[in-house]
Short mmCIF file of C-alpha atoms in Angstrom, two decimals:
data_model
loop_
_atom_site.label_atom_id
_atom_site.label_comp_id
_atom_site.label_asym_id
_atom_site.label_seq_id
_atom_site.Cartn_x
_atom_site.Cartn_y
_atom_site.Cartn_z
CA MET A 14 28.41 7.37 -0.93
CA ARG A 15 29.49 10.99 -1.21
CA GLU A 16 29.22 10.71 -4.99
CA LEU A 17 25.66 9.40 -4.81
CA PHE A 18 24.86 12.20 -2.39
CA GLN A 19 26.16 14.84 -4.80
CA LYS A 20 24.12 13.27 -7.56
CA GLN A 21 20.98 13.31 -5.43
CA LEU A 22 21.49 16.95 -4.52
CA GLU A 23 21.92 17.85 -8.17
CA GLN A 24 18.79 15.92 -9.02
CA LEU A 25 16.94 17.81 -6.30
CA HIS A 26 18.17 21.10 -7.68
CA THR A 27 17.04 20.18 -11.21
CA LEU A 28 13.60 19.07 -10.03
CA LEU A 29 13.12 22.29 -8.06
CA ILE A 30 14.05 24.35 -11.10
CA GLU A 31 11.57 22.39 -13.20
CA MET A 32 8.82 22.87 -10.63
CA GLY A 33 9.68 26.55 -10.38
CA ALA A 34 9.53 26.99 -14.14
CA LEU A 35 6.05 25.44 -14.15
CA CYS A 36 4.96 27.92 -11.47
CA GLU A 37 6.21 30.80 -13.59
CA GLN A 38 4.33 29.42 -16.59
CA VAL A 39 1.00 29.06 -14.83
CA ILE A 40 1.15 32.57 -13.41
CA GLU A 41 2.04 34.01 -16.77
CA ARG A 42 -0.93 32.22 -18.27
CA THR A 43 -3.35 33.60 -15.69
CA TYR A 44 -2.37 37.01 -16.99
CA LEU A 45 -3.02 35.98 -20.59
CA VAL A 46 -6.41 34.58 -19.66
CA LEU A 47 -7.28 37.66 -17.62
CA MET A 48 -6.33 39.98 -20.44
CA ALA A 49 -8.38 37.79 -22.80
CA GLU A 50 -5.36 37.32 -25.02
CA ASP A 51 -5.47 33.58 -24.89
CA LYS A 52 -8.61 31.83 -23.69
CA LYS A 53 -7.28 28.31 -24.15
CA ALA A 54 -4.49 29.06 -21.69
CA ALA A 55 -7.01 28.34 -18.93
CA ALA A 56 -7.01 24.63 -19.82
CA GLU A 57 -3.20 24.66 -19.92
CA ILE A 58 -3.11 26.06 -16.39
CA MET A 59 -5.18 23.15 -15.08
CA GLU A 60 -2.94 20.65 -16.88
CA LYS A 61 0.24 22.22 -15.62
CA ASP A 62 -1.15 22.41 -12.09
CA GLU A 63 -1.47 18.62 -12.16
CA ILE A 64 2.15 18.28 -13.24
CA ILE A 65 3.13 20.65 -10.42
CA ASP A 66 1.34 18.36 -7.95
CA MET A 67 3.23 15.34 -9.28
CA LYS A 68 6.55 17.18 -9.07
CA GLU A 69 5.80 17.99 -5.44
CA ARG A 70 5.40 14.30 -4.61
CA GLU A 71 8.54 13.41 -6.56
CA ILE A 72 10.64 16.04 -4.77
CA GLU A 73 9.17 15.08 -1.41
CA ASP A 74 10.16 11.46 -1.95
CA LEU A 75 13.65 12.43 -3.02
CA CYS A 76 14.11 14.70 0.01
CA LEU A 77 13.04 11.97 2.41
CA LYS A 78 15.36 9.53 0.65
CA ILE A 79 18.27 11.95 1.00
CA LEU A 80 17.48 12.60 4.67
CA LEU A 81 17.35 8.90 5.43
CA GLN A 82 20.23 7.66 3.30
CA GLN A 83 22.66 10.51 3.71
CA GLN A 84 21.81 12.08 7.05
CA PRO A 85 23.02 15.44 5.84
CA VAL A 86 24.21 18.09 8.29
CA ALA A 87 24.68 21.87 8.31
CA SER A 88 24.16 23.55 4.94
CA ASP A 89 23.16 20.33 3.17
CA LEU A 90 20.49 19.67 5.76
CA ARG A 91 19.25 23.24 5.40
CA ARG A 92 19.09 22.82 1.67
CA VAL A 93 16.99 19.68 1.88
CA SER A 94 14.64 21.01 4.55
CA ALA A 95 14.26 24.30 2.69
CA ALA A 96 13.36 22.30 -0.42
CA LEU A 97 10.72 20.37 1.52
CA LYS A 98 9.14 23.65 2.57
CA MET A 99 9.48 25.50 -0.71
CA ILE A 100 7.58 22.87 -2.65
CA THR A 101 4.55 23.42 -0.43
CA ASP A 102 4.51 27.07 -1.48
CA MET A 103 5.10 26.20 -5.12
CA GLU A 104 2.24 23.75 -5.04
CA ARG A 105 -0.08 26.44 -3.63
CA ILE A 106 0.95 28.82 -6.39
CA GLY A 107 -0.22 26.18 -8.85
CA ASP A 108 -3.49 25.79 -6.97
CA GLN A 109 -4.16 29.49 -6.88
CA ALA A 110 -3.39 29.93 -10.55
CA SER A 111 -5.96 27.19 -11.17
CA ASP A 112 -8.47 28.98 -8.97
CA ILE A 113 -7.93 32.17 -10.97
CA ALA A 114 -8.32 30.31 -14.27
CA GLU A 115 -11.48 28.65 -12.97
CA ILE A 116 -13.04 32.04 -12.24
CA ILE A 117 -11.99 33.75 -15.45
CA LYS A 118 -12.62 31.10 -18.05
CA THR A 119 -16.36 31.68 -18.16
CA SER A 120 -16.43 35.47 -18.03
CA ASN A 121 -14.79 38.36 -19.77
CA LEU A 122 -13.16 40.52 -17.14
CA LYS A 123 -10.54 42.31 -19.22
CA ALA A 124 -12.08 45.77 -19.18
CA PRO A 125 -12.90 45.94 -15.46
CA ALA A 126 -9.53 44.34 -14.59
CA LYS A 127 -7.79 47.19 -16.39
CA GLU A 128 -10.06 49.76 -14.82
CA ILE A 129 -9.10 48.73 -11.29
CA ARG A 130 -5.46 47.97 -12.16
CA LEU A 131 -5.81 44.27 -11.49
CA ASN A 132 -3.63 43.72 -14.55
CA GLU A 133 -0.81 45.59 -12.81
CA MET A 134 -1.29 43.45 -9.77
CA ALA A 135 -1.03 40.32 -11.91
CA LYS A 136 2.19 41.60 -13.46
CA ALA A 137 3.76 42.50 -10.12
CA THR A 138 2.98 39.04 -8.77
CA MET A 139 4.36 37.38 -11.89
CA GLN A 140 7.60 39.28 -11.33
CA MET A 141 7.77 38.16 -7.69
CA VAL A 142 7.32 34.49 -8.57
CA LYS A 143 9.91 34.75 -11.33
CA GLU A 144 12.43 36.38 -9.04
CA SER A 145 11.82 34.05 -6.11
CA ILE A 146 12.64 31.08 -8.37
CA ASP A 147 15.57 33.01 -9.76
CA SER A 148 16.94 33.69 -6.30
CA PHE A 149 16.83 29.96 -5.64
CA VAL A 150 18.46 28.95 -8.93
CA LYS A 151 21.27 31.46 -8.50
CA GLN A 152 21.33 31.16 -4.69
CA ASP A 153 21.25 34.93 -4.74
CA LEU A 154 20.50 36.59 -1.40
CA GLU A 155 19.98 40.02 -2.95
CA ILE A 156 17.21 38.88 -5.29
CA ALA A 157 15.58 36.94 -2.45
CA GLN A 158 15.51 40.02 -0.27
CA LYS A 159 14.08 42.12 -3.10
CA VAL A 160 11.18 39.67 -3.41
CA ILE A 161 10.51 39.85 0.33
CA LYS A 162 10.41 43.63 0.10
CA ASP A 163 8.21 43.67 -3.00
CA ASP A 164 5.45 41.86 -1.16
CA ASP A 165 4.35 45.23 0.22
CA ILE A 166 3.71 46.48 -3.31
CA VAL A 167 1.34 43.60 -4.03
CA ASP A 168 -0.35 43.95 -0.64
CA ASN A 169 -0.99 47.63 -1.32
CA LEU A 170 -2.27 46.90 -4.80
CA PHE A 171 -4.75 44.49 -3.26
CA LEU A 172 -6.07 47.21 -0.96
CA ASP A 173 -6.32 49.55 -3.97
CA VAL A 174 -8.27 47.04 -6.02
CA ARG A 175 -10.58 46.37 -3.10
CA GLY A 176 -11.14 50.09 -2.55
CA GLN A 177 -11.88 50.65 -6.21
CA ILE A 178 -14.44 47.88 -6.38
CA ALA A 179 -16.07 49.20 -3.19
CA SER A 180 -16.20 52.71 -4.63
CA GLY A 181 -18.23 51.44 -7.58
CA LEU A 182 -15.60 51.92 -10.28
CA THR A 183 -16.66 48.75 -12.07
CA ASP A 184 -20.42 49.13 -11.55
CA ASP A 185 -21.15 50.03 -15.16
CA LEU A 186 -18.84 47.38 -16.60
CA VAL A 187 -19.86 44.15 -14.91
CA SER A 188 -22.48 42.60 -12.65
CA ARG A 189 -22.06 42.57 -8.89
CA GLU A 190 -21.29 38.89 -8.97
CA GLU A 191 -18.43 39.57 -11.38
CA GLN A 192 -17.19 42.35 -9.15
CA LEU A 193 -16.89 39.83 -6.33
CA ASP A 194 -15.00 37.59 -8.77
CA LEU A 195 -12.57 40.41 -9.43
CA LEU A 196 -11.96 40.77 -5.71
CA MET A 197 -11.33 37.03 -5.38
CA ILE A 198 -8.84 37.11 -8.25
CA ALA A 199 -7.04 40.01 -6.58
CA LYS A 200 -6.95 38.03 -3.34
CA TYR A 201 -5.45 35.01 -5.13
CA TYR A 202 -2.72 37.19 -6.60
CA GLU A 203 -2.04 38.63 -3.19
CA ARG A 204 -1.66 35.09 -1.81
CA ILE A 205 0.62 34.12 -4.65
CA GLY A 206 2.77 37.09 -3.63
CA ASP A 207 2.85 35.67 -0.10
CA HIS A 208 4.00 32.29 -1.40
CA ALA A 209 6.72 33.88 -3.53
CA THR A 210 7.82 35.69 -0.36
CA ASN A 211 7.90 32.41 1.54
CA ILE A 212 10.04 30.84 -1.19
CA ALA A 213 12.44 33.79 -1.02
CA GLU A 214 12.56 33.43 2.77
CA TRP A 215 13.49 29.76 2.41
CA VAL A 216 16.26 30.71 0.01
CA GLU A 217 17.45 33.24 2.57
CA PHE A 218 17.30 30.59 5.31
CA SER A 219 19.18 28.14 3.16
CA ILE A 220 21.96 30.66 2.47
CA LEU A 221 22.22 32.36 5.86
CA GLY A 222 21.43 29.39 8.03
CA GLN A 223 18.67 31.07 9.97
CA HIS A 224 15.21 32.49 9.67
CA VAL A 225 15.25 36.25 9.42
CA GLU A 226 12.28 37.60 11.33
CA GLU A 227 10.43 40.56 9.91
CA GLU A 228 10.24 43.68 12.01
CA MET B 18 18.03 3.66 20.98
CA ARG B 19 14.56 2.17 20.45
CA GLU B 20 13.54 3.59 23.81
CA LEU B 21 14.68 7.09 22.85
CA PHE B 22 12.84 6.69 19.56
CA GLN B 23 9.59 5.80 21.33
CA LYS B 24 10.05 8.78 23.59
CA GLN B 25 10.59 11.09 20.62
CA LEU B 26 7.50 9.77 18.86
CA GLU B 27 5.43 10.33 21.99
CA GLN B 28 6.82 13.83 22.29
CA LEU B 29 5.89 14.46 18.65
CA HIS B 30 2.37 13.20 19.30
CA THR B 31 1.98 15.46 22.32
CA LEU B 32 3.27 18.51 20.47
CA LEU B 33 0.90 17.88 17.58
CA ILE B 34 -2.04 17.60 19.97
CA GLU B 35 -1.02 20.87 21.60
CA MET B 36 -0.72 22.61 18.23
CA GLY B 37 -4.06 21.15 17.16
CA ALA B 38 -5.75 22.36 20.34
CA LEU B 39 -4.45 25.86 19.66
CA CYS B 40 -5.93 25.71 16.14
CA GLU B 41 -9.31 24.74 17.56
CA GLN B 42 -9.10 27.61 20.02
CA VAL B 43 -8.31 30.29 17.44
CA ILE B 44 -11.13 29.17 15.14
CA GLU B 45 -13.58 29.11 18.00
CA ARG B 46 -12.55 32.64 18.89
CA THR B 47 -13.07 33.94 15.37
CA TYR B 48 -16.68 32.88 15.80
CA LEU B 49 -16.96 34.73 19.11
CA VAL B 50 -15.49 37.85 17.57
CA LEU B 51 -17.71 37.59 14.51
CA MET B 52 -20.80 37.18 16.64
CA ALA B 53 -19.66 40.16 18.71
CA GLU B 54 -19.85 38.07 21.84
CA ASP B 55 -16.28 38.70 22.84
CA LYS B 56 -14.38 41.57 21.25
CA LYS B 57 -11.18 41.00 23.20
CA ALA B 58 -10.90 37.51 21.71
CA ALA B 59 -9.38 39.17 18.61
CA ALA B 60 -6.22 40.00 20.54
CA GLU B 61 -6.11 36.46 21.90
CA ILE B 62 -6.22 35.08 18.37
CA MET B 63 -3.13 37.08 17.38
CA GLU B 64 -1.29 35.90 20.50
CA LYS B 65 -2.19 32.29 19.98
CA ASP B 66 -1.24 32.49 16.32
CA GLU B 67 2.28 33.40 17.42
CA ILE B 68 2.40 30.39 19.70
CA ILE B 69 1.19 28.24 16.81
CA ASP B 70 4.09 29.53 14.71
CA MET B 71 6.55 28.64 17.45
CA LYS B 72 5.05 25.17 17.81
CA GLU B 73 5.50 24.65 14.09
CA ARG B 74 9.24 25.35 14.34
CA GLU B 75 9.55 23.13 17.40
CA ILE B 76 7.78 20.21 15.71
CA GLU B 77 9.76 20.71 12.52
CA ASP B 78 13.02 20.51 14.44
CA LEU B 79 11.90 17.39 16.27
CA CYS B 80 10.82 15.70 13.02
CA LEU B 81 14.16 16.39 11.36
CA LYS B 82 15.96 15.12 14.46
CA ILE B 83 13.94 11.91 14.39
CA LEU B 84 14.54 11.44 10.65
CA LEU B 85 18.27 11.91 11.06
CA GLN B 86 18.85 10.04 14.30
CA GLN B 87 16.42 7.19 13.90
CA GLN B 88 16.03 6.73 10.16
CA PRO B 89 12.52 5.44 10.62
CA VAL B 90 10.91 3.16 8.04
CA ALA B 91 7.38 2.13 7.03
CA SER B 92 4.64 3.37 9.31
CA ASP B 93 7.01 5.35 11.56
CA LEU B 94 8.40 7.19 8.55
CA ARG B 95 4.88 7.90 7.35
CA ARG B 96 3.97 9.24 10.76
CA VAL B 97 6.90 11.64 10.83
CA SER B 98 6.47 12.85 7.25
CA ALA B 99 2.72 13.24 7.76
CA ALA B 100 3.50 15.33 10.84
CA LEU B 101 5.85 17.54 8.82
CA LYS B 102 3.06 18.21 6.34
CA MET B 103 0.22 18.58 8.82
CA ILE B 104 1.94 21.36 10.71
CA THR B 105 2.04 23.46 7.56
CA ASP B 106 -1.75 23.24 7.35
CA MET B 107 -2.15 23.93 11.05
CA GLU B 108 0.06 26.96 10.77
CA ARG B 109 -2.09 28.32 7.92
CA ILE B 110 -5.23 27.82 9.98
CA GLY B 111 -3.65 30.07 12.60
CA ASP B 112 -2.77 32.63 9.93
CA GLN B 113 -6.25 32.66 8.49
CA ALA B 114 -7.88 32.98 11.88
CA SER B 115 -5.62 36.00 12.41
CA ASP B 116 -6.68 37.43 9.06
CA ILE B 117 -10.33 37.04 10.04
CA ALA B 118 -9.73 38.68 13.42
CA GLU B 119 -7.86 41.52 11.71
CA ILE B 120 -10.87 42.24 9.51
CA ILE B 121 -13.52 41.97 12.19
CA LYS B 122 -11.94 43.78 15.10
CA THR B 123 -12.69 47.23 13.77
CA SER B 124 -16.21 46.67 12.46
CA ASN B 125 -19.45 45.21 13.67
CA LEU B 126 -20.50 42.55 11.21
CA LYS B 127 -22.76 40.43 13.42
CA ALA B 128 -26.08 41.33 11.79
CA PRO B 129 -25.00 40.93 8.14
CA ALA B 130 -23.06 37.76 9.00
CA LYS B 131 -26.26 36.24 10.33
CA GLU B 132 -28.26 37.49 7.38
CA ILE B 133 -26.04 35.68 4.86
CA ARG B 134 -25.46 32.62 7.10
CA LEU B 135 -21.77 33.33 7.50
CA ASN B 136 -22.20 32.30 11.13
CA GLU B 137 -23.24 28.83 9.96
CA MET B 138 -20.21 28.69 7.74
CA ALA B 139 -17.98 29.57 10.70
CA LYS B 140 -19.60 26.82 12.77
CA ALA B 141 -19.23 24.19 10.05
CA THR B 142 -15.54 25.05 9.65
CA MET B 143 -14.98 24.96 13.40
CA GLN B 144 -16.42 21.45 13.41
CA MET B 145 -14.14 20.35 10.58
CA VAL B 146 -11.01 21.61 12.33
CA LYS B 147 -12.08 19.97 15.59
CA GLU B 148 -12.72 16.64 13.89
CA SER B 149 -9.56 16.69 11.80
CA ILE B 150 -7.49 17.07 14.97
CA ASP B 151 -9.66 14.44 16.62
CA SER B 152 -9.04 12.00 13.77
CA PHE B 153 -5.32 12.46 14.31
CA VAL B 154 -5.41 12.09 18.09
CA LYS B 155 -7.52 8.93 17.90
CA GLN B 156 -5.93 7.76 14.62
CA ASP B 157 -9.51 7.25 13.47
CA LEU B 158 -9.96 6.71 9.76
CA GLU B 159 -13.72 7.15 9.90
CA ILE B 160 -13.58 10.62 11.41
CA ALA B 161 -10.86 11.61 8.92
CA GLN B 162 -13.02 10.53 6.01
CA LYS B 163 -16.02 12.40 7.41
CA VAL B 164 -13.96 15.61 7.46
CA ILE B 165 -12.89 15.08 3.85
CA LYS B 166 -16.51 14.66 2.85
CA ASP B 167 -17.71 17.66 4.87
CA ASP B 168 -15.51 19.98 2.86
CA ASP B 169 -18.26 20.08 0.23
CA ILE B 170 -20.66 21.56 2.78
CA VAL B 171 -18.29 24.45 3.50
CA ASP B 172 -17.56 24.96 -0.20
CA ASN B 173 -21.27 25.20 -0.94
CA LEU B 174 -21.83 27.58 1.96
CA PHE B 175 -19.15 29.81 0.47
CA LEU B 176 -20.98 29.93 -2.84
CA ASP B 177 -24.22 30.72 -0.96
CA VAL B 178 -22.62 33.56 0.97
CA ARG B 179 -21.13 34.96 -2.21
CA GLY B 180 -24.47 34.75 -4.01
CA GLN B 181 -26.27 36.47 -1.17
CA ILE B 182 -23.83 39.35 -1.04
CA ALA B 183 -24.07 39.71 -4.82
CA SER B 184 -27.85 39.72 -4.66
CA GLY B 185 -27.76 42.71 -2.32
CA LEU B 186 -29.01 41.01 0.81
CA THR B 187 -26.67 43.03 3.02
CA ASP B 188 -27.01 46.34 1.19
CA ASP B 189 -29.12 47.99 3.86
CA LEU B 190 -27.03 46.66 6.73
CA VAL B 191 -23.45 47.60 5.87
CA SER B 192 -21.34 49.62 3.44
CA ARG B 193 -20.02 48.09 0.23
CA GLU B 194 -16.55 47.94 1.69
CA GLU B 195 -17.89 45.90 4.59
CA GLN B 196 -19.69 43.62 2.18
CA LEU B 197 -16.35 42.87 0.55
CA ASP B 198 -14.98 42.19 4.03
CA LEU B 199 -17.75 39.65 4.58
CA LEU B 200 -16.79 37.91 1.35
CA MET B 201 -13.15 37.80 2.42
CA ILE B 202 -14.08 36.31 5.79
CA ALA B 203 -16.16 33.67 4.02
CA LYS B 204 -13.19 32.90 1.78
CA TYR B 205 -10.90 32.50 4.80
CA TYR B 206 -13.32 30.04 6.36
CA GLU B 207 -13.49 28.13 3.11
CA ARG B 208 -9.68 27.92 3.08
CA ILE B 209 -9.63 26.77 6.69
CA GLY B 210 -11.97 23.99 5.61
CA ASP B 211 -9.42 23.06 2.92
CA HIS B 212 -6.65 22.90 5.50
CA ALA B 213 -8.75 20.74 7.83
CA THR B 214 -9.32 18.47 4.82
CA ASN B 215 -5.59 18.32 4.17
CA ILE B 216 -4.95 17.38 7.80
CA ALA B 217 -7.55 14.61 7.54
CA GLU B 218 -5.91 13.40 4.33
CA TRP B 219 -2.55 13.22 6.07
CA VAL B 220 -4.14 11.18 8.86
CA GLU B 221 -5.58 8.90 6.20
CA PHE B 222 -2.17 8.61 4.53
CA SER B 223 -0.50 7.88 7.82
CA ILE B 224 -3.00 5.09 8.60
CA LEU B 225 -3.42 3.55 5.15
CA GLY B 226 0.09 4.10 3.84
CA GLN B 227 -0.99 5.84 0.67
CA HIS B 228 -2.60 8.95 -0.66
CA VAL B 229 -6.22 8.38 -1.56
CA GLU B 230 -6.97 10.39 -4.67
CA GLU B 231 -10.29 12.13 -4.92
CA GLU B 232 -12.45 11.33 -7.90
#
């Protein structure tokens, strides 16, 4: 019984790493699409988002199976319930990457994105997602807490981008409709930052055994 | 044991209804704040959002307790796992209502909101949240499926609002920054519609025993 349990936990760990890697990949591709380096990456994002959705179901089923068969306690229970929560955030990251791809694939927003530093925002978010997954894989509290702190950077970048669009910085580059698209893309990145933060908070919970409330 | 189980399931049902009612209340209040009918409702939204967060934790704990103590199967297991998922969507509804309140409380957006039919969008979303909770309380498949269908209405309203802002309809009424705020509010309502749809889909899953995939 204990042996099966260990095997199931390892399987869960592997699946989460796979799902996390997919999240990293889709975010990275949004950047490539945004910077017009790779237009066909948009289609790949949609495909990978579907795989992310399937992984979520698979992990959910495994977690429920573990809960029912093994009735884990203490740190094992925390690990399984943290997994159940994390996958919701990972799934949303996939969705939001798809939303970004959907907006960009028809228009060329590279120049205005650079002008308002949306490219920097994309990079900062990419980093956060990467590190949140990393903190889980390595069960590393320090990395998790860095991610939680970095969310402020992305939040501030969002306000910058918004201010720059409002001030008319992109007026000569793109239509007003496209300016609103830029704002939406920025908002999606900001949300992705929130989800990376949530993942890091679940890692923290799983290690420390409690939710750490923000001041 | 069976008696305790029934009691726990009833408790879960009651807690979900309470959390759902809070979600309805916060959405309703965003409308009041937006329409400038009740400025102090913004503070109430923040307060209620905190209670929603606490309810989420409480329900989560109860669900895990039920899973571990009772090892439910079939429809009972579906009910508990649907509950675990639904509360995530309810919690986000609270968050997004807070985000809307945060934007509106400092500015007066009533006139432009009416101009671009954002008030209609708010009303349509309110209806969806109300009915998604209703479908859960009554375990009514028909209401759930109506909510899932209505999501298109809210999605289209979002595109309308976006188009109207882009076309300059609110240019004479508010600053550009405030126009971007209007777009963000519209986006939050659109997301709330998505969450209501998710809740309805979980009700559907819990009744039918499977996920119904959208075409």
